[in-house]
PDB file of C-alpha atoms in Angstrom:
ATOM      1  CA  MET J   1       0.000   0.000   0.000  1.00  0.00           C
ATOM      2  CA  THR J   2       1.476   3.321  -1.005  1.00  0.00           C
ATOM      3  CA  ILE J   3       1.296   6.447   1.091  1.00  0.00           C
ATOM      4  CA  LYS J   4      -1.160   8.120  -1.314  1.00  0.00           C
ATOM      5  CA  THR J   5      -3.504   5.130  -1.134  1.00  0.00           C
ATOM      6  CA  ARG J   6      -3.308   5.090   2.666  1.00  0.00           C
ATOM      7  CA  GLU J   7      -4.016   8.839   2.834  1.00  0.00           C
ATOM      8  CA  ARG J   8      -6.931   8.460   0.455  1.00  0.00           C
ATOM      9  CA  SER J   9      -8.465   5.577   2.415  1.00  0.00           C
ATOM     10  CA  THR J  10      -8.004   7.505   5.679  1.00  0.00           C
ATOM     11  CA  SER J  11      -9.735  10.584   4.271  1.00  0.00           C
ATOM     12  CA  LEU J  12     -12.540   8.402   2.899  1.00  0.00           C
ATOM     13  CA  ARG J  13     -13.065   6.830   6.355  1.00  0.00           C
ATOM     14  CA  ARG J  14     -13.115  10.288   7.941  1.00  0.00           C
ATOM     15  CA  ARG J  15     -15.711  11.468   5.419  1.00  0.00           C
ATOM     16  CA  GLU J  16     -17.896   8.380   5.996  1.00  0.00           C
ATOM     17  CA  SER J  17     -17.556   8.800   9.756  1.00  0.00           C
ATOM     18  CA  TRP J  18     -18.473  12.482   9.443  1.00  0.00           C
ATOM     19  CA  GLN J  19     -21.564  11.624   7.366  1.00  0.00           C
ATOM     20  CA  GLU J  20     -22.679   9.040   9.944  1.00  0.00           C
ATOM     21  CA  GLY J  21     -22.117  11.614  12.676  1.00  0.00           C
ATOM     22  CA  GLN J  22     -24.379  14.045  10.827  1.00  0.00           C
ATOM     23  CA  ALA J  23     -27.312  11.628  11.168  1.00  0.00           C
ATOM     24  CA  PHE J  24     -26.852  11.546  14.937  1.00  0.00           C
ATOM     25  CA  ARG J  25     -26.584  15.313  15.184  1.00  0.00           C
ATOM     26  CA  LYS J  26     -30.116  15.389  13.843  1.00  0.00           C
ATOM     27  CA  PHE J  27     -31.313  12.967  16.516  1.00  0.00           C
ATOM     28  CA  LEU J  28     -30.313  12.945  20.183  1.00  0.00           C
ATOM     29  CA  PRO J  29     -31.993  10.535  22.618  1.00  0.00           C
ATOM     30  CA  LEU J  30     -33.543  12.149  25.689  1.00  0.00           C
ATOM     31  CA  PHE J  31     -33.158  11.188  29.348  1.00  0.00           C
ATOM     32  CA  ASN J  32     -32.217   7.515  29.731  1.00  0.00           C
ATOM     33  CA  GLN J  33     -32.810   6.471  26.106  1.00  0.00           C
ATOM     34  CA  VAL J  34     -30.078   4.658  24.170  1.00  0.00           C
ATOM     35  CA  LEU J  35     -29.928   4.493  20.352  1.00  0.00           C
ATOM     36  CA  VAL J  36     -28.370   1.256  19.070  1.00  0.00           C
ATOM     37  CA  GLU J  37     -27.596  -0.348  15.734  1.00  0.00           C
ATOM     38  CA  ARG J  38     -28.284  -4.082  15.762  1.00  0.00           C
ATOM     39  CA  SER J  39     -25.627  -6.401  14.391  1.00  0.00           C
ATOM     40  CA  THR J  40     -26.708  -8.513  11.445  1.00  0.00           C
ATOM     41  CA  ALA J  41     -26.280 -12.255  11.222  1.00  0.00           C
ATOM     42  CA  GLU J  42     -26.446 -13.810   7.810  1.00  0.00           C
ATOM     43  CA  THR J  43     -26.570 -17.559   7.401  1.00  0.00           C
ATOM     44  CA  VAL J  44     -26.067 -19.222   4.029  1.00  0.00           C
ATOM     45  CA  THR J  45     -27.818 -22.531   3.478  1.00  0.00           C
ATOM     46  CA  LYS J  46     -26.333 -25.387   1.423  1.00  0.00           C
ATOM     47  CA  GLY J  47     -28.417 -24.232  -1.533  1.00  0.00           C
ATOM     48  CA  GLY J  48     -26.906 -20.737  -1.350  1.00  0.00           C
ATOM     49  CA  ILE J  49     -29.946 -18.987   0.152  1.00  0.00           C
ATOM     50  CA  MET J  50     -29.067 -16.207   2.591  1.00  0.00           C
ATOM     51  CA  LEU J  51     -31.132 -16.081   5.772  1.00  0.00           C
ATOM     52  CA  GLN J  52     -31.091 -13.155   8.161  1.00  0.00           C
ATOM     53  CA  GLY J  53     -31.671 -13.981  11.796  1.00  0.00           C
ATOM     54  CA  LYS J  54     -32.495 -11.762  14.726  1.00  0.00           C
ATOM     55  CA  VAL J  55     -29.352 -10.816  16.620  1.00  0.00           C
ATOM     56  CA  LEU J  56     -29.400  -9.713  20.228  1.00  0.00           C
ATOM     57  CA  GLN J  57     -26.053  -7.902  20.042  1.00  0.00           C
ATOM     58  CA  ALA J  58     -25.868  -4.212  19.094  1.00  0.00           C
ATOM     59  CA  THR J  59     -23.537  -1.228  19.085  1.00  0.00           C
ATOM     60  CA  VAL J  60     -24.486   1.954  20.946  1.00  0.00           C
ATOM     61  CA  VAL J  61     -24.467   4.958  18.601  1.00  0.00           C
ATOM     62  CA  ALA J  62     -25.997   7.688  20.820  1.00  0.00           C
ATOM     63  CA  VAL J  63     -27.090   8.036  24.460  1.00  0.00           C
ATOM     64  CA  GLY J  64     -29.292  10.402  26.439  1.00  0.00           C
ATOM     65  CA  SER J  65     -27.946  12.442  29.318  1.00  0.00           C
ATOM     66  CA  CYS J  66     -29.424  10.892  32.484  1.00  0.00           C
ATOM     67  CA  SER J  67     -32.584   9.908  34.356  1.00  0.00           C
ATOM     68  CA  LYS J  68     -34.097  10.468  37.779  1.00  0.00           C
ATOM     69  CA  GLY J  69     -34.171   7.638  40.273  1.00  0.00           C
ATOM     70  CA  LYS J  70     -37.004   6.767  42.643  1.00  0.00           C
ATOM     71  CA  GLY J  71     -35.718   9.154  45.283  1.00  0.00           C
ATOM     72  CA  GLY J  72     -35.203  11.983  42.802  1.00  0.00           C
ATOM     73  CA  GLU J  73     -31.449  11.492  42.506  1.00  0.00           C
ATOM     74  CA  ILE J  74     -29.893  11.797  39.039  1.00  0.00           C
ATOM     75  CA  GLN J  75     -28.547   8.548  37.583  1.00  0.00           C
ATOM     76  CA  PRO J  76     -26.164   8.675  34.607  1.00  0.00           C
ATOM     77  CA  VAL J  77     -26.679   6.335  31.674  1.00  0.00           C
ATOM     78  CA  ARG J  78     -24.589   3.190  32.185  1.00  0.00           C
ATOM     79  CA  VAL J  79     -23.433   2.744  28.587  1.00  0.00           C
ATOM     80  CA  LYS J  80     -21.495   5.009  26.254  1.00  0.00           C
ATOM     81  CA  VAL J  81     -21.131   5.373  22.500  1.00  0.00           C
ATOM     82  CA  GLU J  82     -19.453   2.405  20.744  1.00  0.00           C
ATOM     83  CA  ASP J  83     -20.184  -0.039  23.592  1.00  0.00           C
ATOM     84  CA  LYS J  84     -21.295  -3.524  22.507  1.00  0.00           C
ATOM     85  CA  VAL J  85     -24.476  -4.453  24.373  1.00  0.00           C
ATOM     86  CA  LEU J  86     -26.856  -7.394  24.742  1.00  0.00           C
ATOM     87  CA  LEU J  87     -30.486  -6.570  23.966  1.00  0.00           C
ATOM     88  CA  PRO J  88     -33.736  -8.272  24.951  1.00  0.00           C
ATOM     89  CA  GLU J  89     -35.318 -10.454  22.267  1.00  0.00           C
ATOM     90  CA  TYR J  90     -38.318  -8.148  21.921  1.00  0.00           C
ATOM     91  CA  GLY J  91     -38.802  -4.437  22.477  1.00  0.00           C
ATOM     92  CA  GLY J  92     -37.266  -1.189  21.424  1.00  0.00           C
ATOM     93  CA  THR J  93     -38.603   1.474  19.114  1.00  0.00           C
ATOM     94  CA  LYS J  94     -37.481   1.376  15.498  1.00  0.00           C
ATOM     95  CA  VAL J  95     -35.997   4.642  14.206  1.00  0.00           C
ATOM     96  CA  VAL J  96     -34.919   5.162  10.578  1.00  0.00           C
ATOM     97  CA  LEU J  97     -32.112   7.695  10.027  1.00  0.00           C
ATOM     98  CA  ASP J  98     -30.548   8.152   6.592  1.00  0.00           C
ATOM     99  CA  ASP J  99     -32.140   4.894   5.353  1.00  0.00           C
ATOM    100  CA  LYS J 100     -30.593   2.827   8.177  1.00  0.00           C
ATOM    101  CA  ASP J 101     -32.552   1.088  10.923  1.00  0.00           C
ATOM    102  CA  TYR J 102     -31.734   1.905  14.539  1.00  0.00           C
ATOM    103  CA  PHE J 103     -33.539   1.049  17.767  1.00  0.00           C
ATOM    104  CA  LEU J 104     -34.241   3.067  20.906  1.00  0.00           C
ATOM    105  CA  PHE J 105     -34.107   1.287  24.253  1.00  0.00           C
ATOM    106  CA  ARG J 106     -34.295   2.527  27.817  1.00  0.00           C
ATOM    107  CA  ASP J 107     -31.027   2.196  29.678  1.00  0.00           C
ATOM    108  CA  GLY J 108     -32.640  -0.247  32.116  1.00  0.00           C
ATOM    109  CA  ASP J 109     -33.897  -2.500  29.290  1.00  0.00           C
ATOM    110  CA  ILE J 110     -30.383  -3.288  28.065  1.00  0.00           C
ATOM    111  CA  LEU J 111     -29.406  -6.661  29.491  1.00  0.00           C
ATOM    112  CA  GLY J 112     -25.643  -6.292  29.586  1.00  0.00           C
ATOM    113  CA  LYS J 113     -22.480  -4.816  28.146  1.00  0.00           C
ATOM    114  CA  TYR J 114     -19.655  -6.772  26.526  1.00  0.00           C
ATOM    115  CA  VAL J 115     -16.238  -6.053  28.031  1.00  0.00           C
ATOM    116  CA  ASP J 116     -13.017  -6.433  26.013  1.00  0.00           C
TER     117      ASP J 116
END
């Protein structure tokens, strides 16, 4: 890989990242809401047919600021952007931004966070 190619691919990634960031500047979850992008699982059968299954793993793309607890105390959201999380099988609100599907979950509905 030459230096020019590396510079070009780096600038292309920055531009794509900037464009994705623009979608999230248009939408910011409120309170304890978390916006996630589900991972996709594709299975190919012996006959070559691609099947898409429901995946419970997702990547956090935007988070709200905080929520109030039962006693009125402020509780920060427990996940941050780019965390890998485990979602419940059902639930969430589908949100379409720039022709991509995302889902909104409450912070308390997320089952867990994957740790590296």
